[in-house]
Tab-separated table of C-alpha atoms in Angstrom:
chain	number	residue	atom	x	y	z
A	219	MET	CA	-36.256	-284.683	-34.482
A	220	PRO	CA	-38.319	-286.996	-36.121
A	221	ALA	CA	-36.143	-289.077	-38.740
A	222	PRO	CA	-36.168	-288.320	-42.139
A	223	ALA	CA	-38.866	-289.664	-44.851
A	224	PRO	CA	-36.927	-292.311	-46.825
A	225	ALA	CA	-36.809	-290.496	-50.404
A	226	ARG	CA	-39.663	-290.766	-52.400
A	227	PRO	CA	-40.204	-289.168	-55.950
A	228	THR	CA	-43.115	-286.622	-55.276
A	229	PRO	CA	-46.477	-286.576	-57.144
A	230	GLY	CA	-46.591	-284.380	-59.756
A	231	SER	CA	-43.126	-283.825	-60.317
A	232	ASP	CA	-42.433	-284.079	-63.749
A	233	ALA	CA	-45.186	-282.182	-64.554
A	234	GLY	CA	-44.658	-278.994	-63.246
A	235	PRO	CA	-44.461	-275.416	-64.269
A	236	SER	CA	-43.224	-275.387	-68.107
A	237	ALA	CA	-41.362	-271.794	-69.496
A	238	ALA	CA	-45.013	-270.198	-70.739
A	239	GLU	CA	-46.777	-271.006	-67.991
A	240	MET	CA	-44.404	-269.455	-65.179
A	241	GLN	CA	-43.792	-266.084	-68.053
A	242	ARG	CA	-47.329	-265.943	-68.037
A	243	ALA	CA	-47.522	-265.938	-64.565
A	244	GLY	CA	-44.826	-263.296	-64.192
A	245	GLU	CA	-46.954	-261.347	-65.992
A	246	VAL	CA	-49.728	-261.101	-64.692
A	247	LEU	CA	-47.433	-260.888	-61.135
A	248	LYS	CA	-46.247	-257.436	-62.845
A	249	VAL	CA	-50.054	-256.100	-63.712
A	250	ILE	CA	-50.271	-256.548	-60.249
A	251	SER	CA	-47.323	-254.888	-58.387
A	252	ASP	CA	-47.536	-252.762	-60.847
A	253	ALA	CA	-51.118	-251.281	-59.591
A	254	TYR	CA	-50.072	-251.863	-56.041
A	255	SER	CA	-47.112	-249.678	-56.632
A	256	ALA	CA	-49.118	-246.836	-57.785
A	257	LYS	CA	-51.657	-246.260	-55.159
A	258	MET	CA	-49.139	-247.629	-51.543
A	259	VAL	CA	-45.651	-246.194	-50.816
A	260	GLY	CA	-42.993	-248.659	-49.553
A	261	GLN	CA	-44.863	-251.481	-48.072
A	262	GLU	CA	-42.837	-254.163	-50.393
A	263	ARG	CA	-42.873	-256.355	-46.562
A	264	LEU	CA	-46.308	-255.964	-47.127
A	265	ARG	CA	-47.718	-256.084	-51.030
A	266	THR	CA	-45.003	-259.436	-50.621
A	267	SER	CA	-47.300	-261.007	-47.983
A	268	LEU	CA	-50.664	-260.247	-50.406
A	269	LEU	CA	-49.598	-261.693	-52.885
A	270	VAL	CA	-48.684	-264.904	-51.450
A	271	SER	CA	-51.821	-264.881	-49.324
A	272	LEU	CA	-53.347	-264.587	-52.647
A	273	ILE	CA	-51.451	-267.418	-54.883
A	274	ALA	CA	-51.765	-269.674	-51.852
A	275	GLY	CA	-55.407	-269.596	-51.304
A	276	GLY	CA	-55.044	-267.774	-47.876
A	277	HIS	CA	-56.100	-265.209	-45.588
A	278	ILE	CA	-53.977	-262.884	-43.666
A	279	LEU	CA	-54.449	-260.596	-40.478
A	280	LEU	CA	-52.976	-257.619	-40.472
A	281	GLU	CA	-51.848	-256.160	-37.048
A	282	SER	CA	-50.401	-251.848	-37.233
A	283	VAL	CA	-51.532	-249.337	-35.688
A	284	PRO	CA	-54.069	-247.122	-37.202
A	285	GLY	CA	-53.130	-245.230	-40.206
A	286	LEU	CA	-50.686	-247.280	-42.201
A	287	ALA	CA	-53.715	-247.844	-45.467
A	288	LYS	CA	-54.405	-251.390	-44.659
A	289	THR	CA	-57.280	-250.598	-45.832
A	290	THR	CA	-56.169	-249.037	-48.863
A	291	ALA	CA	-53.697	-252.093	-49.433
A	292	ALA	CA	-57.175	-254.411	-49.629
A	293	SER	CA	-59.256	-251.997	-52.333
A	294	THR	CA	-55.997	-251.592	-54.143
A	295	LEU	CA	-55.062	-255.265	-54.502
A	296	ALA	CA	-59.173	-256.296	-55.474
A	297	ASP	CA	-59.361	-253.098	-58.200
A	298	THR	CA	-56.618	-254.566	-59.852
A	299	ILE	CA	-57.926	-257.929	-60.271
A	300	LYS	CA	-61.819	-256.621	-60.732
A	301	ALA	CA	-62.827	-258.993	-58.283
A	302	SER	CA	-65.674	-257.981	-55.868
A	303	PHE	CA	-64.541	-256.679	-52.605
A	304	LYS	CA	-66.388	-256.788	-48.878
A	305	ARG	CA	-65.784	-254.585	-45.883
A	306	ILE	CA	-66.943	-254.968	-43.027
A	307	GLN	CA	-66.697	-252.758	-39.682
A	308	CYS	CA	-66.531	-255.763	-36.500
A	309	THR	CA	-67.618	-253.579	-34.154
A	310	PRO	CA	-69.049	-255.129	-30.770
A	311	ASP	CA	-73.363	-255.173	-31.889
A	312	LEU	CA	-71.991	-256.584	-34.856
A	313	LEU	CA	-73.830	-259.828	-35.100
A	314	PRO	CA	-72.940	-263.315	-36.925
A	315	SER	CA	-76.016	-263.117	-39.872
A	316	ASP	CA	-74.499	-258.990	-40.747
A	317	ILE	CA	-71.510	-261.107	-41.844
A	318	THR	CA	-72.867	-264.332	-43.099
A	319	GLY	CA	-76.512	-263.287	-44.163
A	320	ASN	CA	-79.900	-263.723	-43.328
A	321	GLN	CA	-83.355	-265.912	-43.891
A	322	ILE	CA	-85.410	-262.799	-44.467
A	323	TYR	CA	-90.266	-263.187	-45.198
A	324	ASP	CA	-91.402	-262.384	-48.272
A	325	ALA	CA	-95.211	-261.355	-47.708
A	326	ALA	CA	-95.378	-261.134	-51.561
A	327	THR	CA	-95.040	-264.103	-51.838
A	328	GLY	CA	-95.512	-265.915	-48.447
A	329	SER	CA	-92.305	-267.903	-48.415
A	330	PHE	CA	-88.101	-266.381	-46.862
A	331	ARG	CA	-85.917	-265.787	-49.956
A	332	THR	CA	-82.221	-265.358	-48.316
A	333	ILE	CA	-80.138	-262.160	-48.344
A	334	LEU	CA	-76.405	-262.829	-48.711
A	335	GLY	CA	-73.288	-261.485	-46.148
A	336	PRO	CA	-71.027	-259.073	-47.570
A	337	VAL	CA	-68.788	-262.235	-46.838
A	338	HIS	CA	-69.682	-263.705	-50.289
A	339	ALA	CA	-66.953	-261.871	-52.198
A	340	ASN	CA	-63.173	-262.974	-53.011
A	341	PHE	CA	-61.991	-259.897	-51.241
A	342	VAL	CA	-63.028	-259.333	-47.711
A	343	LEU	CA	-61.629	-256.901	-45.233
A	344	LEU	CA	-62.603	-257.320	-41.596
A	345	ASP	CA	-61.803	-254.153	-40.205
A	346	GLU	CA	-60.595	-254.672	-36.655
A	347	ILE	CA	-61.243	-258.278	-36.381
A	348	ASN	CA	-61.299	-258.040	-32.465
A	349	ARG	CA	-64.049	-255.212	-32.209
A	350	SER	CA	-66.271	-258.405	-33.265
A	351	SER	CA	-67.763	-260.626	-30.365
A	352	ALA	CA	-66.242	-264.662	-29.929
A	353	LYS	CA	-70.022	-265.274	-31.632
A	354	THR	CA	-69.697	-262.830	-34.222
A	355	GLN	CA	-65.577	-264.211	-34.785
A	356	SER	CA	-66.991	-267.482	-35.472
A	357	ALA	CA	-69.350	-266.788	-37.692
A	358	MET	CA	-66.006	-266.485	-39.519
A	359	LEU	CA	-64.637	-270.088	-39.118
A	360	GLU	CA	-66.680	-271.625	-41.699
A	361	ALA	CA	-66.162	-268.921	-44.301
A	362	MET	CA	-62.857	-269.239	-43.637
A	363	GLN	CA	-62.187	-272.935	-43.769
A	364	GLU	CA	-64.727	-274.158	-45.755
A	365	HIS	CA	-65.165	-271.831	-48.314
A	366	GLN	CA	-68.990	-271.710	-47.624
A	367	THR	CA	-72.218	-270.562	-45.012
A	368	THR	CA	-74.672	-271.891	-43.624
A	369	ILE	CA	-78.174	-269.691	-43.622
A	370	GLY	CA	-81.123	-271.611	-42.641
A	371	GLY	CA	-79.955	-275.050	-43.176
A	372	GLU	CA	-79.004	-273.810	-46.426
A	373	VAL	CA	-75.510	-274.315	-47.687
A	374	HIS	CA	-74.208	-271.091	-50.194
A	375	HIS	CA	-70.768	-271.255	-51.478
A	376	LEU	CA	-68.396	-268.670	-51.840
A	377	PRO	CA	-66.773	-267.240	-54.600
A	378	LYS	CA	-63.804	-268.079	-55.715
A	379	PRO	CA	-60.817	-267.244	-55.027
A	380	PHE	CA	-61.731	-266.159	-51.714
A	381	LEU	CA	-59.631	-264.109	-49.720
A	382	VAL	CA	-60.090	-262.780	-46.155
A	383	ILE	CA	-57.803	-259.571	-44.723
A	384	ALA	CA	-58.158	-259.084	-41.497
A	385	THR	CA	-57.170	-255.850	-39.687
A	386	GLN	CA	-56.229	-255.763	-35.470
A	387	ASN	CA	-55.109	-252.736	-33.681
A	388	PRO	CA	-52.099	-253.758	-30.839
A	389	ILE	CA	-52.204	-250.765	-29.186
A	390	GLU	CA	-55.806	-250.466	-28.765
A	391	GLN	CA	-57.224	-253.148	-26.125
A	392	GLU	CA	-60.332	-251.047	-25.015
A	393	GLY	CA	-63.592	-252.966	-26.798
A	394	THR	CA	-62.242	-255.529	-27.941
A	395	TYR	CA	-61.741	-259.491	-27.950
A	396	GLU	CA	-58.767	-261.765	-28.524
A	397	LEU	CA	-58.790	-264.114	-31.407
A	398	PRO	CA	-58.837	-267.376	-30.468
A	399	GLU	CA	-56.224	-269.911	-31.135
A	400	ALA	CA	-58.680	-271.733	-33.621
A	401	GLN	CA	-59.491	-268.375	-35.987
A	402	MET	CA	-55.376	-267.393	-35.041
A	403	ASP	CA	-54.963	-270.455	-37.122
A	404	ARG	CA	-57.204	-270.134	-39.879
A	405	PHE	CA	-54.889	-267.564	-40.958
A	406	LEU	CA	-52.188	-268.403	-43.496
A	407	LEU	CA	-49.935	-265.097	-42.590
A	408	LYS	CA	-49.722	-262.016	-39.934
A	409	GLU	CA	-47.889	-259.442	-41.357
A	410	ILE	CA	-46.651	-256.416	-38.791
A	411	VAL	CA	-47.846	-253.262	-40.702
A	412	ASP	CA	-44.560	-251.123	-40.018
A	413	TYR	CA	-44.602	-246.978	-39.570
A	414	PRO	CA	-43.224	-245.814	-43.318
A	415	SER	CA	-39.536	-244.095	-43.227
A	416	PRO	CA	-39.215	-240.335	-43.833
A	417	ALA	CA	-38.687	-240.650	-47.462
A	418	ASP	CA	-41.842	-242.791	-48.163
A	419	GLU	CA	-43.725	-240.949	-45.780
A	420	PHE	CA	-43.233	-237.213	-47.619
A	421	GLU	CA	-43.942	-239.640	-50.879
A	422	ILE	CA	-47.053	-240.241	-49.577
A	423	LEU	CA	-48.175	-236.340	-49.183
A	424	ARG	CA	-46.756	-235.744	-52.747
A	425	ARG	CA	-48.810	-237.963	-54.442
A	426	ILE	CA	-52.107	-236.714	-51.685
A	427	ASP	CA	-52.068	-233.906	-53.622
A	428	SER	CA	-51.232	-235.057	-57.234
A	429	GLY	CA	-54.328	-237.212	-56.664
A	430	VAL	CA	-52.748	-240.326	-56.946
A	431	LEU	CA	-54.222	-241.529	-54.271
A	432	ASP	CA	-58.149	-240.326	-54.455
A	433	PRO	CA	-61.165	-242.842	-54.024
A	434	ASP	CA	-62.766	-242.796	-57.027
A	435	ARG	CA	-59.164	-243.293	-59.623
A	436	HIS	CA	-59.325	-246.798	-60.255
A	437	VAL	CA	-56.247	-248.216	-61.406
A	438	THR	CA	-56.347	-249.493	-65.324
A	439	SER	CA	-55.813	-253.492	-65.257
A	440	ALA	CA	-56.077	-256.145	-67.485
A	441	VAL	CA	-56.181	-258.942	-64.807
A	442	THR	CA	-58.622	-260.963	-64.670
A	443	LEU	CA	-60.532	-263.818	-61.652
A	444	GLU	CA	-58.939	-266.465	-64.189
A	445	ASP	CA	-55.674	-265.007	-63.966
A	446	VAL	CA	-55.420	-265.648	-60.369
A	447	LYS	CA	-56.516	-269.065	-60.724
A	448	MET	CA	-54.263	-269.530	-63.535
A	449	LEU	CA	-51.538	-268.250	-60.447
A	450	GLN	CA	-52.537	-270.347	-58.147
A	451	GLU	CA	-52.375	-273.812	-60.117
A	452	VAL	CA	-49.364	-273.063	-61.475
A	453	ALA	CA	-47.884	-272.202	-58.289
A	454	SER	CA	-49.727	-275.506	-56.950
A	455	ARG	CA	-46.973	-277.847	-59.546
A	456	ILE	CA	-43.924	-276.199	-57.592
A	457	TYR	CA	-41.775	-278.513	-56.995
A	458	VAL	CA	-40.618	-279.071	-53.655
A	459	ASP	CA	-38.296	-281.132	-52.477
A	460	ASP	CA	-38.286	-283.958	-50.045
A	461	ALA	CA	-35.529	-282.358	-47.759
A	462	ILE	CA	-37.464	-279.106	-47.137
A	463	ARG	CA	-40.351	-281.071	-46.681
A	464	ASN	CA	-38.210	-282.646	-43.803
A	465	TYR	CA	-37.268	-278.871	-42.863
A	466	ILE	CA	-40.465	-278.017	-43.166
A	467	VAL	CA	-41.869	-281.333	-40.123
A	468	SER	CA	-38.696	-280.578	-38.451
A	469	LEU	CA	-39.729	-277.153	-37.738
A	470	ALA	CA	-42.775	-277.743	-36.567
A	471	TYR	CA	-42.096	-280.224	-34.665
A	472	VAL	CA	-39.152	-278.637	-32.610
A	473	THR	CA	-41.696	-275.751	-31.858
A	474	ARG	CA	-43.628	-278.137	-29.670
A	475	ASN	CA	-40.711	-280.288	-28.216
A	476	PRO	CA	-38.161	-277.073	-27.781
A	477	GLY	CA	-36.363	-277.520	-24.343
A	478	PRO	CA	-33.307	-280.215	-26.681
A	479	TYR	CA	-33.095	-277.708	-29.083
A	480	ILE	CA	-33.277	-274.343	-27.671
A	481	GLY	CA	-32.846	-274.587	-23.918
A	482	GLU	CA	-34.573	-275.183	-21.265
A	483	ASP	CA	-34.421	-271.862	-20.151
A	484	ARG	CA	-36.460	-270.065	-23.571
A	485	ALA	CA	-38.050	-272.783	-24.179
A	486	ARG	CA	-40.151	-272.325	-20.915
A	487	TYR	CA	-41.474	-269.063	-22.793
A	488	ILE	CA	-43.024	-271.590	-25.493
A	489	LYS	CA	-47.025	-272.442	-24.553
A	490	TYR	CA	-48.276	-273.762	-27.383
A	491	GLY	CA	-45.621	-275.132	-30.362
A	492	ALA	CA	-47.639	-274.927	-33.682
A	493	SER	CA	-49.578	-277.436	-34.885
A	494	PRO	CA	-49.808	-279.207	-38.359
A	495	ARG	CA	-51.150	-276.009	-40.607
A	496	ALA	CA	-47.874	-274.679	-39.942
A	497	SER	CA	-46.478	-277.226	-42.371
A	498	ILE	CA	-49.377	-276.982	-44.873
A	499	ALA	CA	-49.032	-272.893	-44.740
A	500	PHE	CA	-44.724	-272.963	-45.205
A	501	LEU	CA	-45.596	-275.488	-47.739
A	502	GLN	CA	-48.453	-273.636	-49.759
A	503	ALA	CA	-46.496	-269.986	-49.306
A	504	SER	CA	-42.672	-271.371	-50.512
A	505	ARG	CA	-44.038	-271.572	-53.478
A	506	ALA	CA	-46.239	-268.977	-54.090
A	507	LEU	CA	-42.874	-267.202	-53.047
A	508	ALA	CA	-40.699	-269.467	-54.649
A	509	MET	CA	-43.226	-268.552	-57.827
A	510	LEU	CA	-43.058	-264.980	-57.210
A	511	ASN	CA	-39.232	-265.098	-57.246
A	512	GLY	CA	-39.988	-266.661	-60.926
A	513	ARG	CA	-38.232	-269.541	-59.204
A	514	THR	CA	-40.314	-273.349	-60.395
A	515	HIS	CA	-39.066	-274.567	-57.327
A	516	VAL	CA	-38.694	-273.429	-53.598
A	517	ILE	CA	-35.247	-273.474	-52.425
A	518	PRO	CA	-34.461	-273.213	-48.278
A	519	GLU	CA	-34.632	-269.527	-48.405
A	520	ASP	CA	-37.933	-269.769	-48.794
A	521	ILE	CA	-39.173	-271.007	-45.744
A	522	ARG	CA	-36.612	-268.432	-43.868
A	523	THR	CA	-38.323	-265.908	-45.515
A	524	LEU	CA	-41.603	-267.349	-44.142
A	525	ARG	CA	-41.086	-267.819	-41.065
A	526	HIS	CA	-42.018	-265.504	-39.078
A	527	VAL	CA	-45.402	-264.563	-40.597
A	528	ILE	CA	-47.016	-268.107	-40.936
A	529	LEU	CA	-44.960	-268.990	-37.195
A	530	ARG	CA	-46.033	-265.620	-35.097
A	531	HIS	CA	-49.192	-266.150	-34.692
A	532	ARG	CA	-48.979	-270.039	-34.411
A	533	VAL	CA	-46.337	-270.440	-31.475
A	534	LEU	CA	-48.437	-268.534	-28.706
A	535	LEU	CA	-46.221	-267.856	-25.342
A	536	THR	CA	-46.261	-267.044	-21.710
A	537	PHE	CA	-46.894	-264.663	-19.750
A	538	GLU	CA	-43.944	-264.799	-18.364
A	539	ALA	CA	-42.212	-264.263	-21.991
A	540	ASP	CA	-44.426	-260.614	-22.718
A	541	ALA	CA	-43.894	-259.706	-19.150
A	542	GLU	CA	-39.843	-259.922	-19.519
A	543	GLY	CA	-40.359	-258.362	-23.213
A	544	THR	CA	-39.435	-261.572	-25.263
A	545	ARG	CA	-40.972	-261.163	-28.276
A	546	SER	CA	-42.571	-264.480	-30.729
A	547	GLU	CA	-39.990	-263.225	-33.426
A	548	GLU	CA	-37.377	-264.060	-30.717
A	549	ILE	CA	-38.306	-267.709	-30.231
A	550	ILE	CA	-38.703	-268.540	-33.997
A	551	ASP	CA	-35.045	-267.036	-35.212
A	552	GLN	CA	-33.603	-269.507	-32.004
A	553	ILE	CA	-35.785	-272.826	-33.178
A	554	PHE	CA	-34.709	-271.973	-37.229
A	555	THR	CA	-31.390	-271.851	-35.818
A	556	SER	CA	-31.528	-274.965	-33.593
A	557	VAL	CA	-32.519	-276.990	-36.882
A	558	PRO	CA	-30.061	-277.609	-40.365
A	559	THR	CA	-30.742	-276.473	-43.153
A	560	PRO	CA	-30.891	-278.830	-45.907
């Protein structure tokens, strides 16, 4: 395990969020959470992951069987913030230009003009992303990482904030393409959406009868894009102690060198460990989670809470692990057990 970094003052630690800023952030988050809860029944873990992604400025991958309101959650979040929202249904014949945009010839002017694609929105839902071809999936890499697209040699910047919410179905693999590791790594979080409890499912039926879930019924909200930018700016100043940073680095190191820490029998299940993007994700997402909990500093429990959503798509297991029914969450838990908590 790497030696702890020498203690040093954290840059900007004296300029942490003020009480007034935290109060305003809490008010904005409450509006968003209340609007989410008005349409979504249960799914609190999904709500937290979406808010963490929004505050941290990252993208999120949602995995579940059909019918668990992934699209509703994404559209509700966009509607609450009064932001532009586009849904892209991924299919094998979807072209990169269908996402990013294209240039068309205008006979009236005798020149080409650019038509921007649906990715140029604040919130983009890529439904069943694993149904699009590898070529089309790669078209999203520039947008997700650089927040821009290149059409006909011209660079077009995406609006701010920009959040990609991608979904995939784990049980139906016909006509699908496995996401490449490079693209998986660009998702800040990967959330598994579970079935609702019987009580929640009963409440869903009640809300359908009451008209609350009518697609034409929009939420009433005062949250603006400027409010979201404020959340992101305030979160960037949440204090992260060097002990927490060393904890993050140590966890990432163990995913790449697991043998001495979790035993060779379990280490052989790990094909690849987490990249430095995992450490960056822990840093950014833990700040967002601390803000959601009303704190101006990150604690070790924030890192532990985020362990599955940050690492389950970055700690890649072997075919042997899959054959023996070993889940990535089990390996991740063992890694966390092996690293001392500060």
